[in-house]
Every structure is written in structure tokens, then in C-alpha cells.
Short mmCIF file of C-alpha atoms and ligand atoms in Angstrom, two decimals:
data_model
loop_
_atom_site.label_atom_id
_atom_site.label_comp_id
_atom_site.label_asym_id
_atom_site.label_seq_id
_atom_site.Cartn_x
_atom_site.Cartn_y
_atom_site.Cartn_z
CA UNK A 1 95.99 41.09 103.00
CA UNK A 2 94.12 37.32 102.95
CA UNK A 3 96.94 34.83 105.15
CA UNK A 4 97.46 32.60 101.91
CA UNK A 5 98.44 35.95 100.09
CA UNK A 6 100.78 36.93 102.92
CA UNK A 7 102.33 33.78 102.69
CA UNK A 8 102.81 33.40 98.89
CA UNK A 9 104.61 36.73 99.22
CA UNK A 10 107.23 35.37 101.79
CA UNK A 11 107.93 32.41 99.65
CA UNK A 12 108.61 35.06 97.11
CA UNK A 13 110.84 36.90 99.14
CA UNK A 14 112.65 33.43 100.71
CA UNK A 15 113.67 33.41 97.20
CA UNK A 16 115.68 36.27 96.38
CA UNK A 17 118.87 34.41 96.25
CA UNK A 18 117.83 31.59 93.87
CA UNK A 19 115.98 34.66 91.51
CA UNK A 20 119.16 36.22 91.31
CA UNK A 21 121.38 33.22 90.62
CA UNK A 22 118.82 32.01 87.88
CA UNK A 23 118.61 34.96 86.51
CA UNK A 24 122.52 34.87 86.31
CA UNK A 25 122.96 31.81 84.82
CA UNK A 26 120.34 32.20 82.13
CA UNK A 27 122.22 35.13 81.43
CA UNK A 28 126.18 33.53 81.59
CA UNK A 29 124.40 31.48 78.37
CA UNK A 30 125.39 33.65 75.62
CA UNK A 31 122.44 32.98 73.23
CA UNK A 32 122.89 35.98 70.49
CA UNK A 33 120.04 36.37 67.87
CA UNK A 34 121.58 36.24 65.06
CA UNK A 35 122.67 33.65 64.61
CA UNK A 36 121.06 31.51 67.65
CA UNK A 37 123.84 31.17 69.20
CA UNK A 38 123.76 28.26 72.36
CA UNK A 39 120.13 27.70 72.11
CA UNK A 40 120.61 23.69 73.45
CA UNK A 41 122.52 24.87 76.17
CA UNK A 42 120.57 27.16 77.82
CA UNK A 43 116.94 24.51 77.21
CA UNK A 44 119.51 21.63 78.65
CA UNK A 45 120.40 24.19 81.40
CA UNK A 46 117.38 25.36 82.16
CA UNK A 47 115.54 21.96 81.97
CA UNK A 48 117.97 20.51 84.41
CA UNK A 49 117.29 23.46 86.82
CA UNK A 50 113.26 22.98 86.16
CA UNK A 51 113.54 18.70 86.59
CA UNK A 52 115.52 19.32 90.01
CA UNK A 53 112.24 20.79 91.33
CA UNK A 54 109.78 18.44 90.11
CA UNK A 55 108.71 20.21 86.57
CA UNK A 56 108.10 17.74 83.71
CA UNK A 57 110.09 19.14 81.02
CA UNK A 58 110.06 18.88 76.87
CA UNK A 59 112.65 20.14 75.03
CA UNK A 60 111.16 21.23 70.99
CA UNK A 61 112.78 21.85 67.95
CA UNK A 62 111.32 23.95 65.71
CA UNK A 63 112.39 21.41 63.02
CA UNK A 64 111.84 23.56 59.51
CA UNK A 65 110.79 27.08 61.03
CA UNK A 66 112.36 29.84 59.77
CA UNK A 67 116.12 29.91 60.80
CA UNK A 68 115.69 26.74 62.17
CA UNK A 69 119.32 24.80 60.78
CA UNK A 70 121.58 22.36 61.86
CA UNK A 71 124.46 24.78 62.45
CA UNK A 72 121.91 26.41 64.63
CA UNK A 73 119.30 24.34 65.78
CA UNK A 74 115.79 26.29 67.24
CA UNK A 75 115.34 25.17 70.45
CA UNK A 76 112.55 25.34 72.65
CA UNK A 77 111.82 24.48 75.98
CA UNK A 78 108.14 23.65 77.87
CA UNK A 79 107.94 22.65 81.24
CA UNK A 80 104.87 21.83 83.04
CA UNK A 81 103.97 21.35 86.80
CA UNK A 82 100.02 19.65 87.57
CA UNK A 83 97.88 20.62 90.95
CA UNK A 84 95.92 17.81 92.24
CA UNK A 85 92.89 19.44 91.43
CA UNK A 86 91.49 19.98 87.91
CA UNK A 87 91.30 23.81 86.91
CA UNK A 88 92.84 26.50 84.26
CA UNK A 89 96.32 26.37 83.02
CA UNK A 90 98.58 29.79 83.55
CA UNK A 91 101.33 29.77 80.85
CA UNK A 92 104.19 32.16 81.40
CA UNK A 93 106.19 32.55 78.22
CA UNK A 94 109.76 34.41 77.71
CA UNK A 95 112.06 34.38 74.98
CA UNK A 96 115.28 32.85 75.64
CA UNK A 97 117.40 34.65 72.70
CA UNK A 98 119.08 38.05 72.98
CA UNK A 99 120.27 40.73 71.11
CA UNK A 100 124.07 41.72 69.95
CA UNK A 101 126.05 43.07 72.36
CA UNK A 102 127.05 46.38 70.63
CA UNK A 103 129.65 49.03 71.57
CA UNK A 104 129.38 51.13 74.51
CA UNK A 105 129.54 48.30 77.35
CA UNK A 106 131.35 48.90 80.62
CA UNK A 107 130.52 46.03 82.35
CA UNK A 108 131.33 42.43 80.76
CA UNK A 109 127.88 41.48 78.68
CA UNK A 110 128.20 37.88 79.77
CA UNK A 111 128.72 37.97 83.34
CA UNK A 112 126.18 38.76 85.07
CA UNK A 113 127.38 41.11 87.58
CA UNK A 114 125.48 42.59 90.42
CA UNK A 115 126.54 45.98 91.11
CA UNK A 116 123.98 47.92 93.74
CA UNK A 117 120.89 45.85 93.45
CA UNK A 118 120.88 45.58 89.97
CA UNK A 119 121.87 42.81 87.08
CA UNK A 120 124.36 43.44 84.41
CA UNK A 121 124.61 42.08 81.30
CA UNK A 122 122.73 41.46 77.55
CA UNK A 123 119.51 40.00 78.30
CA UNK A 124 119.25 40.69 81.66
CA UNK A 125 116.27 43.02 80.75
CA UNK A 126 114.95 41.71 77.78
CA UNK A 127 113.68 38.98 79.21
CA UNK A 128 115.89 36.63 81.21
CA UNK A 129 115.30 38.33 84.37
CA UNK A 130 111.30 38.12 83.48
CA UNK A 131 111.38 34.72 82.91
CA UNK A 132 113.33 33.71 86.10
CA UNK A 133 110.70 36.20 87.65
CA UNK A 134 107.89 33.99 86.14
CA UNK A 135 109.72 30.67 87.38
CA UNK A 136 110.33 31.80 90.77
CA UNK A 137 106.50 33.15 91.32
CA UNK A 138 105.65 29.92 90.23
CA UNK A 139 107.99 27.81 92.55
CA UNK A 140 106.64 30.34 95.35
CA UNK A 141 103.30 29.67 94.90
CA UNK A 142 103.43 25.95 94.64
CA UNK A 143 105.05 26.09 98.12
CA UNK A 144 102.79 28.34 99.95
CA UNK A 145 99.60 26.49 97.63
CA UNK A 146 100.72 23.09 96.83
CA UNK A 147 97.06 21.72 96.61
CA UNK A 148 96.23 24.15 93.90
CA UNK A 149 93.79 23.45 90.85
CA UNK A 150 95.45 23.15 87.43
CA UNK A 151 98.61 23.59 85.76
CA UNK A 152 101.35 26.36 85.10
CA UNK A 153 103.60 25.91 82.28
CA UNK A 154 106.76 28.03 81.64
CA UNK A 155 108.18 28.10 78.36
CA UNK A 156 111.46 29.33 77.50
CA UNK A 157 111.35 30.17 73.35
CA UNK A 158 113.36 30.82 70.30
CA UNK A 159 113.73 33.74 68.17
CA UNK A 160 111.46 36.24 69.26
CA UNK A 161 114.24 39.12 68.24
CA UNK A 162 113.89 37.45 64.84
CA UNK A 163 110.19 37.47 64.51
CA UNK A 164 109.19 34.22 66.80
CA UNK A 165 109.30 32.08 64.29
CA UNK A 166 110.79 28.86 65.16
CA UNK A 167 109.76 29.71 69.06
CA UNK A 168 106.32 30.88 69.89
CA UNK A 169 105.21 30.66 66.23
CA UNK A 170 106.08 26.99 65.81
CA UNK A 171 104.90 26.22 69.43
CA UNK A 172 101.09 27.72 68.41
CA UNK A 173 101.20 26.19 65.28
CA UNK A 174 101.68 22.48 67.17
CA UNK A 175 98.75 23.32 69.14
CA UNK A 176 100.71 24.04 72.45
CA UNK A 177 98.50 27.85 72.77
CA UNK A 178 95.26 26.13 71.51
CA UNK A 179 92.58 27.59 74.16
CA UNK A 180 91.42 24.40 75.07
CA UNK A 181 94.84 23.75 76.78
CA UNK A 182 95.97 27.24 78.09
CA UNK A 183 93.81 29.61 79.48
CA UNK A 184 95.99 32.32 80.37
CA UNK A 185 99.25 33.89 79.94
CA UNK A 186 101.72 36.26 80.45
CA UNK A 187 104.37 37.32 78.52
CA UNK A 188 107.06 39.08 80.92
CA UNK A 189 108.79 41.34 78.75
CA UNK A 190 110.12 44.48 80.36
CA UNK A 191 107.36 46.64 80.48
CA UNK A 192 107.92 48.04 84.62
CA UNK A 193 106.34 46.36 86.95
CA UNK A 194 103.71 48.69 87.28
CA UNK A 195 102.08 48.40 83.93
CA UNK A 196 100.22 45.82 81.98
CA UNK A 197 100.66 45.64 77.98
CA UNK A 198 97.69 44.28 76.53
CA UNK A 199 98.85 44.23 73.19
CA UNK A 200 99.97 46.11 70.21
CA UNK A 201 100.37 47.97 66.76
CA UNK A 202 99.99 45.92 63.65
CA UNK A 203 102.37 45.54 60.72
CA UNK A 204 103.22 45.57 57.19
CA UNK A 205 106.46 45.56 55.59
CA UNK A 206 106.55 45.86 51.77
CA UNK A 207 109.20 46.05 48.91
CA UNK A 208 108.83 48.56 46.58
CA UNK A 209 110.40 48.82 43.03
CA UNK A 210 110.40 51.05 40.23
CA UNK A 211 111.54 50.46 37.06
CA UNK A 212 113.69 52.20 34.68
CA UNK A 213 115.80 51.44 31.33
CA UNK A 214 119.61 51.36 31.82
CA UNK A 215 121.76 53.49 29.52
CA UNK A 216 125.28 55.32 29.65
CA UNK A 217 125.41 57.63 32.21
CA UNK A 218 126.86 60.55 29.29
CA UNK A 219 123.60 59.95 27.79
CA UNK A 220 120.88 59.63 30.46
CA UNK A 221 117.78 60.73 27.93
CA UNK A 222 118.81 57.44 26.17
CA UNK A 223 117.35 55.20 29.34
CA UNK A 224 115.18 56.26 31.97
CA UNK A 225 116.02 56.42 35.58
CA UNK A 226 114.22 54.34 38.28
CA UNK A 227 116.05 56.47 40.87
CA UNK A 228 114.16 59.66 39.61
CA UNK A 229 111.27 57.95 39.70
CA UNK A 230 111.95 56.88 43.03
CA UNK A 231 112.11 60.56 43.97
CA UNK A 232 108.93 61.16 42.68
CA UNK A 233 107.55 58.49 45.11
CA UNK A 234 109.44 59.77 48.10
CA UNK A 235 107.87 63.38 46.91
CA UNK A 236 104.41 62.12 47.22
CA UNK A 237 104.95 60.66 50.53
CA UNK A 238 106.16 63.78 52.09
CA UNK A 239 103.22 65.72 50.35
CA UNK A 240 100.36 63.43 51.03
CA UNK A 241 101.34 60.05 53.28
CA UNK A 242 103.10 61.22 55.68
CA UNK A 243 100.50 63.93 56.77
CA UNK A 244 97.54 61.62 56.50
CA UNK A 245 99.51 59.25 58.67
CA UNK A 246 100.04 61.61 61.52
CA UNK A 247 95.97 62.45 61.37
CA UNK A 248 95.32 59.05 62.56
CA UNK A 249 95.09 58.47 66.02
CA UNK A 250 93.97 55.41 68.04
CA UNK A 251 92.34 54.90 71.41
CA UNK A 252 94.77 52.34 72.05
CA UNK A 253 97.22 53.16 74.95
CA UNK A 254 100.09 53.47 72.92
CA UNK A 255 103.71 54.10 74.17
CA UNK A 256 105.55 55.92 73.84
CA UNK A 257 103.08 59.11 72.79
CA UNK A 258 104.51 59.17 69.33
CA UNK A 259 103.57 56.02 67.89
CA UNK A 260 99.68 56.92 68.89
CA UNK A 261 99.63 57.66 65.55
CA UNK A 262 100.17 55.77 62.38
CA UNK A 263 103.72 55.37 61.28
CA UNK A 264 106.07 54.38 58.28
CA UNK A 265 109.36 53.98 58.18
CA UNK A 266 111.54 53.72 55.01
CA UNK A 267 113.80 50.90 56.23
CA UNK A 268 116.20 51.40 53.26
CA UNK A 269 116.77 52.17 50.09
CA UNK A 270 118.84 50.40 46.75
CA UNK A 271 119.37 52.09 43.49
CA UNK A 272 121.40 51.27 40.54
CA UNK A 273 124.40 49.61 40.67
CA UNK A 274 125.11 47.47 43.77
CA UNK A 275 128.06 49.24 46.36
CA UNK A 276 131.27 47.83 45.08
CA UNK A 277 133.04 44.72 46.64
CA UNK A 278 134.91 45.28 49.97
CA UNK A 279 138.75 46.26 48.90
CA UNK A 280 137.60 47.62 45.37
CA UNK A 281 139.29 50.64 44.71
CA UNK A 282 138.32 51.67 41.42
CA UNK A 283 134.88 54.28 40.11
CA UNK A 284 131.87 52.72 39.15
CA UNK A 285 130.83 52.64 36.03
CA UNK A 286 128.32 55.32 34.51
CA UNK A 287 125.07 53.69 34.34
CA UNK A 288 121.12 55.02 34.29
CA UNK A 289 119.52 52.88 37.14
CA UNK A 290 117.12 50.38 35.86
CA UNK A 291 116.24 49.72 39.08
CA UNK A 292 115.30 51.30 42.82
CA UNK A 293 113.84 49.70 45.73
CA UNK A 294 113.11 50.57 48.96
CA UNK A 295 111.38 48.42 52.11
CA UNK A 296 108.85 50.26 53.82
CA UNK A 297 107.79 49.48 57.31
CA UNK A 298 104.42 50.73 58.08
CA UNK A 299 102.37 50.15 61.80
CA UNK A 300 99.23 50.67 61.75
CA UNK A 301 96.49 51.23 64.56
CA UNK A 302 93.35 48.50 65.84
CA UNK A 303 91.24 51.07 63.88
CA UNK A 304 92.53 50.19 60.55
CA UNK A 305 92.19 47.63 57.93
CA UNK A 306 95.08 46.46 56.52
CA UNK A 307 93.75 45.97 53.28
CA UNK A 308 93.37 50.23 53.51
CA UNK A 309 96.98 50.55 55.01
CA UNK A 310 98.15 49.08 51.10
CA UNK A 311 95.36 50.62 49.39
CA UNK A 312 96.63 53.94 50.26
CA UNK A 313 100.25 53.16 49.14
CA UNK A 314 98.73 51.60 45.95
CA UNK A 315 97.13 54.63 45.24
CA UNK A 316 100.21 57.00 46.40
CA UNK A 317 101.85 55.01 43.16
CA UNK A 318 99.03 55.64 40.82
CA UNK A 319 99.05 59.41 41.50
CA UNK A 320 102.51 59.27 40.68
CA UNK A 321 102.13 56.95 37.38
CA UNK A 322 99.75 59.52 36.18
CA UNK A 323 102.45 62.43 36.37
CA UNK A 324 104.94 60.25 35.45
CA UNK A 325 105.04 59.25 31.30
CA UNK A 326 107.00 55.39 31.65
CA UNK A 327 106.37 55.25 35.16
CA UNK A 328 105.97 51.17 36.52
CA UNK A 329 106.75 50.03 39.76
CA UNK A 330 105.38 46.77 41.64
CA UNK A 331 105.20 46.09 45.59
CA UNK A 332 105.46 43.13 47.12
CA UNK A 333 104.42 41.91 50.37
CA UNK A 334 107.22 40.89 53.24
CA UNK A 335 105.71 40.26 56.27
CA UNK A 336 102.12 41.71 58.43
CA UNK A 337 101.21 41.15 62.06
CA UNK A 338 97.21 42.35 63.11
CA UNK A 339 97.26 44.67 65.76
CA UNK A 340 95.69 43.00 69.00
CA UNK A 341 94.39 44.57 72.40
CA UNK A 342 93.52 41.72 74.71
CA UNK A 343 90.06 43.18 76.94
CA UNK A 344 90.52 44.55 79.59
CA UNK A 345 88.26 43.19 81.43
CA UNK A 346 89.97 39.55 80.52
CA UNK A 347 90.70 36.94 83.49
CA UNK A 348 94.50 37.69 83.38
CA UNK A 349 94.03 41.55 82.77
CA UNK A 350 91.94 42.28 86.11
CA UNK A 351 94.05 39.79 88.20
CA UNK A 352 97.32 41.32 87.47
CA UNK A 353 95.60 44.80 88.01
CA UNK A 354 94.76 43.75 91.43
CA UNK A 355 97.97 41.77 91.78
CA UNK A 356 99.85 45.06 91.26
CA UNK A 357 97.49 46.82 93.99
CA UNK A 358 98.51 44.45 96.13
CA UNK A 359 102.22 44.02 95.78
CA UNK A 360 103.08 47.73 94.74
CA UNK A 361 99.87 49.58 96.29
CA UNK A 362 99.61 51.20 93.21
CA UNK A 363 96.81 50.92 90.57
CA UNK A 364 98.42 49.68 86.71
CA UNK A 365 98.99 51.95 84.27
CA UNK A 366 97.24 49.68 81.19
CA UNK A 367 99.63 50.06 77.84
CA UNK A 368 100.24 49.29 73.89
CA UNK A 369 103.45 48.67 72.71
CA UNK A 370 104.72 50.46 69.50
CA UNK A 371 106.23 47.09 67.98
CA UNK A 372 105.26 43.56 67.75
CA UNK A 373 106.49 40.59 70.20
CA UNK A 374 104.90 37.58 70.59
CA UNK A 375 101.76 37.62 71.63
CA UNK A 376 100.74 38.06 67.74
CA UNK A 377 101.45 34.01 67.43
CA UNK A 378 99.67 33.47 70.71
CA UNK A 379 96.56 35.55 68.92
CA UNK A 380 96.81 34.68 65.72
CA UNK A 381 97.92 30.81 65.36
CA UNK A 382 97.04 30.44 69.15
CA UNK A 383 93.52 31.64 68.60
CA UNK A 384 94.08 32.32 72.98
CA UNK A 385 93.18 35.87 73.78
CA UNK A 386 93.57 36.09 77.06
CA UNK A 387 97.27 37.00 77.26
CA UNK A 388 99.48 40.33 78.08
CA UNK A 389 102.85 41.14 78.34
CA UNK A 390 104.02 42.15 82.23
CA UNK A 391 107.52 41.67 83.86
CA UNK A 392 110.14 43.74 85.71
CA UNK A 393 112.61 45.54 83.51
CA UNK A 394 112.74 49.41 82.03
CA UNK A 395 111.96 48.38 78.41
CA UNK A 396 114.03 51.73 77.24
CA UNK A 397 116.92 49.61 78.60
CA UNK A 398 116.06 46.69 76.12
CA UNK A 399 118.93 46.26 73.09
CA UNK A 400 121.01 49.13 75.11
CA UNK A 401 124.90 49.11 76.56
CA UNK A 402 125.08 47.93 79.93
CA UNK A 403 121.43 46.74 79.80
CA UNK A 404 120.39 45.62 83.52
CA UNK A 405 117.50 44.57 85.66
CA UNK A 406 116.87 45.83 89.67
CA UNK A 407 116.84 43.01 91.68
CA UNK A 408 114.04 44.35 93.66
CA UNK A 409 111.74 44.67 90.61
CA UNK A 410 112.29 41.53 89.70
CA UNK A 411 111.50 40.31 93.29
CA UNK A 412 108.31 42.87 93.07
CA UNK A 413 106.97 41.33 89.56
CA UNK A 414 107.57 37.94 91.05
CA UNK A 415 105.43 38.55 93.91
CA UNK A 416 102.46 40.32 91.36
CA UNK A 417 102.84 37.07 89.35
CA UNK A 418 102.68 34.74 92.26
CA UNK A 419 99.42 36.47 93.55
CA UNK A 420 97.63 36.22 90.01
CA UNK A 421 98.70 32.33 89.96
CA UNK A 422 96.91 32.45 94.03
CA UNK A 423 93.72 34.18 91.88
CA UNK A 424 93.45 31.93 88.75
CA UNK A 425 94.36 28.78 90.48
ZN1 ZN B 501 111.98 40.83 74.49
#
């Protein structure tokens, strides 16, 4: 291993200590998504920390962006530290919001306990021990490197369990991802700190409706019921969606195996009359349902268009309209993310593989994840492709009880992360 390497490494490990204790009081910051809970505290926290060691540091609002509100402000933090010498920028990016807590804890969500090498507590995982991960390689580097050539920026973000919105979406949309300022970055979700994510499954969530005529439920051949129809639709899918879905297969690395393949999801379902008010004791009325709707939440693969993925549920309907005398329905849009697989052969894909060599003496094991985080607004608004996800953390762990994070992977990650700065800077 090259001397500078070597050394970058023991700065890495010099700072187990401070890893740990950021890492703990990101997490003491209790910033639940929903509703954005402590958002300002944890930038002003974190910024503070960052300052102390010589970062320039810009606090955002994501004034406007979805969720964005007084009662719960979206805030953002970007903090930037210059080499003396011109060169790339590296931009490590982690969301700074967690999940609920949930049942099922036995250790206290918000208090960060260490218990044999590891990290307890919501968040810990997914991603606040990545992101003090990220920090610390950084801080590492600069000390082993300080006359490197460029910049590293760290941003802490908003919202990313909410769909990124007023974080990483309103930071790309400002320009802050624009190519011509960032080169590179890395995202450190938990993913292991053996494997690289270079991407993932696309999206499209859609409402539909069908339609029916309301009448009294003694005398349903007076109306007509959208529920039935409903049926009907649910029928087709199991006869001809659901099997065409599970024919498709991508060459992306998917994980886990299952979601190789295309996938839909029928996120709920609403017919007829709406479930009585909380402490109402009495029946509900007869009625024929004049209405049904359900959201569907389909993922499709880099090999497919999305104007096919609604074709085929647009013509799923009309088979069914044709059996079905007074059938109408309509579907409406929600939400779509594009899949994206950043090359392999990027900048930031082949340094982290050899980065990982290095550190673990292991070669990566390269990976798609089945859902969307946000890398789509680094793609997408961003227009940067040269960005993956890779931090410490067992991602089954993510949103679970007693979520933690080893201390030694996040040392290990740290040390990958450092070495890729040593490569691109
Ligand atoms: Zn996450």
C-alpha cells in the first residue's frame, strides 16, 4: 500500500472516537419524517461541528418544496472545504431525516447507545452513521493530504423518507448538482461496506377509479357497483398483469433477487362509503358504491419505457370495458422516478471498487436497489451521472426496531471513502 494511502488510513483510524460521538449526536437529534421534526437543530448542530474545523457552511431552506412549512421548516445544510489546487469536486450527500420509531424497541431510539461495537438507535443506519462516515473520511484525508486539488462538499438533506423533495430535489433544482460544479458523489446509504449501488428501479404510482351509479343497497340492479367493477380489474390483473410482470427480467443487479423482475403493488384500496368517524357506533347505511379506487405502485426495470409500463395498464382497462356493459374508469398519474444505473466504468464507480480492495481486500459486489432514494434528483434535475450510493450499515436493518450501525464498519467505509477522495483529488 502507496505511504500517502497508509497514512490516510491512520488518520481514519485516529478518528474512531470523534466518528462515534458524531455519529451519536446526529443521532440524539430526533428528526422524525413525518412531520420534520428538529430539522434546524440538527443543520445548526451540525454546522457548528463542520465551522469548528474550518468548513464554510450554508444552511438552505427549501422555501416552497413540498412539505416545506413554517411549523416545519425544510432545512438543508452544505458545507464546503477548498484545496489549494484547482481540481474536481467530491460531494458526499446523506439525508438527515429518519423514520418513526415503531414498536418493538429495546433500547431507547434516541440515545445513542453503544452496546458491543455497535450504535443504537433510529437513524443510526439509515444514514446518520454514513454521513458521519463521509465527514470523518473527509476530515482524514485533509489531514494526511492537506495540499489536495479541489473541493469536497458534504451535505446533510431533507426529506429523503418523503421523496427528497425539499432536500436533494430542491438543492438540484438551485443548481447545487449541476455537473459543472460537482463531479462526483456518493450517497452513503446503508448498502454494506462491501458493495457499491449504482442505481435503481424506476417508478410509477397511479390512482385508479371506476365508476358506478349509487342506489339502495335492497335494490342493487337499480345502480351499478364500482366495487364489482373493481373486481373485474383486480381479475384481469391476476390473469394477465401479474404474469407478464414476472416474465420481465433485467440485467440490472437488482437486490434483493425478487425485485429482478417487474413489480406492482396495490398500495390500497377505497370503495363506497368512507369508514365511519372514530367513536361512531352505529351501521352504515345501505348504499351501491359509486365509486372505487385503488393506488397502484408499479417499478419497472432500465429496459422499459414508461410510456409501455401505462400502456399496458391502459389496455388491462380496455379489455375489461369490453366485457363490462357501463364500465368507465379513469387513472391518474401520482408520481414516476426513471430508473438509472450510473456506468460502471464511471470515475467514482472504479475508485470505490479499488477503494474497497484496498481497505477490505475484497473485490465489490456492484448492486441495484429495489426502491428509489436520491440519486433520481441528482440524475434527473442534477443532470450529474457520476454518482452511487455506498456507506456502512445492513440496509435490512433500515426502518427496523433497534436499528444499529457496527462501529467498525463505519470506521471501514470511512477509510474506503477517504482512499477514493486520495484517488479523485
Ligand atoms: Zn436512507
Amino acid at each position: 500500500m502507496p505511504d500517502t494511502d497508509a497514512r490516510i488510513l491512520a488518520e481514519v483510524a485516529a478518528r474512531r472516537d470523534a466518528l462515534v460521538a458524531l455519529t451519536q449526536g446526529l443521532v440524539r437529534i430526533p428528526t422524525l419524517n413525518p412531520p420534520g421534526n428538529e430539522y434546524r437543530t440538527l443543520v445548526d448542530w451540525l454546522g457548528a461541528w463542520l465551522e469548528a474545523r474550518g468548513w464554510a457552511v450554508e444552511l438552505i431552506r427549501a422555501q416552497g418544496a413540498i412539505g416545506d412549512s413554517d411549523a416545519h421548516p425544510r432545512w438543508n445544510l452544505i458545507a464546503r472545504r477548498e484545496g489549494p489546487r484547482p481540481g474536481d469536486c467530491v460531494h458526499f450527500n446523506g439525508h438527515h431525516d429518519v423514520v418513526e420509531v415503531g414498536d418493538g424497541w429495546t433500547y431507547d431510539p434516541f440515545a445513542a447507545e453503544i452496546d458491543a461495537g455497535r450504535i443504537y438507535g433510529r437513524g443510526t443506519c439509515d444514514m446518520k452513521g454514513g454521513l458521519a462516515s463521509a465527514i470523518i473520511a473527509a476530515e482524514a484525508f485533509i489531514a494526511a493530504k492537506p495540499d489536495f486539488a479541489g473541493s469536497i462538499e458534504v451535505s446533510a438533506t431533507a426529506d429523503e423518507e418523503s421523496g427528497g423533495y425539499g432536500g436533494v430535489a430542491y438543492l438540484a433544482e438551485k443548481g447545487y448538482f449541476d455537473p459543472a460544479r460537482v463531479q462526483h458523489v456518493i450517497i452513503p446509504e446503508p448498502l454494506n461496506k462491501d458493495r457499491i449501488c449504482l442505481g435503481h428501479r424506476g417508478v410509477w404510482w397511479a390512482e385508479i377509479e371506476t365508476h358506478g351509479r349509487i342506489a339502495h343497497g335492497a335494490m342493487p340492479f337499480l345502480g351499478d357497483s364500482a366495487i364489482r367493477h373493481m373486481g373485474a380489474v383486480l381479475e384481469e390483473m391476476e390473469a394477465t398483469l401479474f404474469p407478464l410482470l414476472a416474465q420481465k427480467r433485467t440485467d440490472m443487479p437488482v437486490v434483493p433477487e425478487g425485485a429482478k423482475q417487474s413489480t406492482l403493488n396495490i398500495n390500497s384500496i377505497h370503495g363506497g362509503e368512507p369508514d365511519p368517524a372514530p367513536g361512531f357506533t352505529g351501521f352504515p347505511a345501505p348504499c351501491v358504491a359509486d365509486r372505487c379506487r385503488i393506488v397502484i405502485d408499479r417499478r419497472f426495470l432500465i429496459e422499459e419505457d414508461i410510456a409501455d409500463v401505462k400502456d399496458e395498464v391502459r389496455a388491462l382497462m380496455e379489455r375489461v370495458k369490453a366485457e363490462r356493459p357501463g364500465f368507465t374508469y379513469e387513472i391518474r398519474d401520482m408520481h414516476e422516478v426513471i430508473p438509472t444505473m450510473t456506468d460502471r466504468e464511471a470515475p467514482v464507480v472504479t475508485t470505490t471498487a479499488a477503494a474497497i480492495e484496498k481497505v477490505l481486500g475484497v473485490r465489490p459486489d456492484y448492486v441495484v436497489s429495489p426502491g428509489t432514494y436520491d440519486q433520481k434528483h441528482i440524475d434527473r434535475i442534477g443532470r450529474l451521472h457520476n454518482c452511487i450510493a455506498y456507506g456502512p450499515g445492513v440496509l435490512d436493518l433500515a426502518h427496523q426496531p433497534d436499528e444499529w450501525i457496527g462501529i467498525q464498519d463505519m470506521v471501514d467505509s470511512a477509510g474506503v471513502m477517504a482512499l477514493v477522495l486520495a484517488q479523485l483529488l
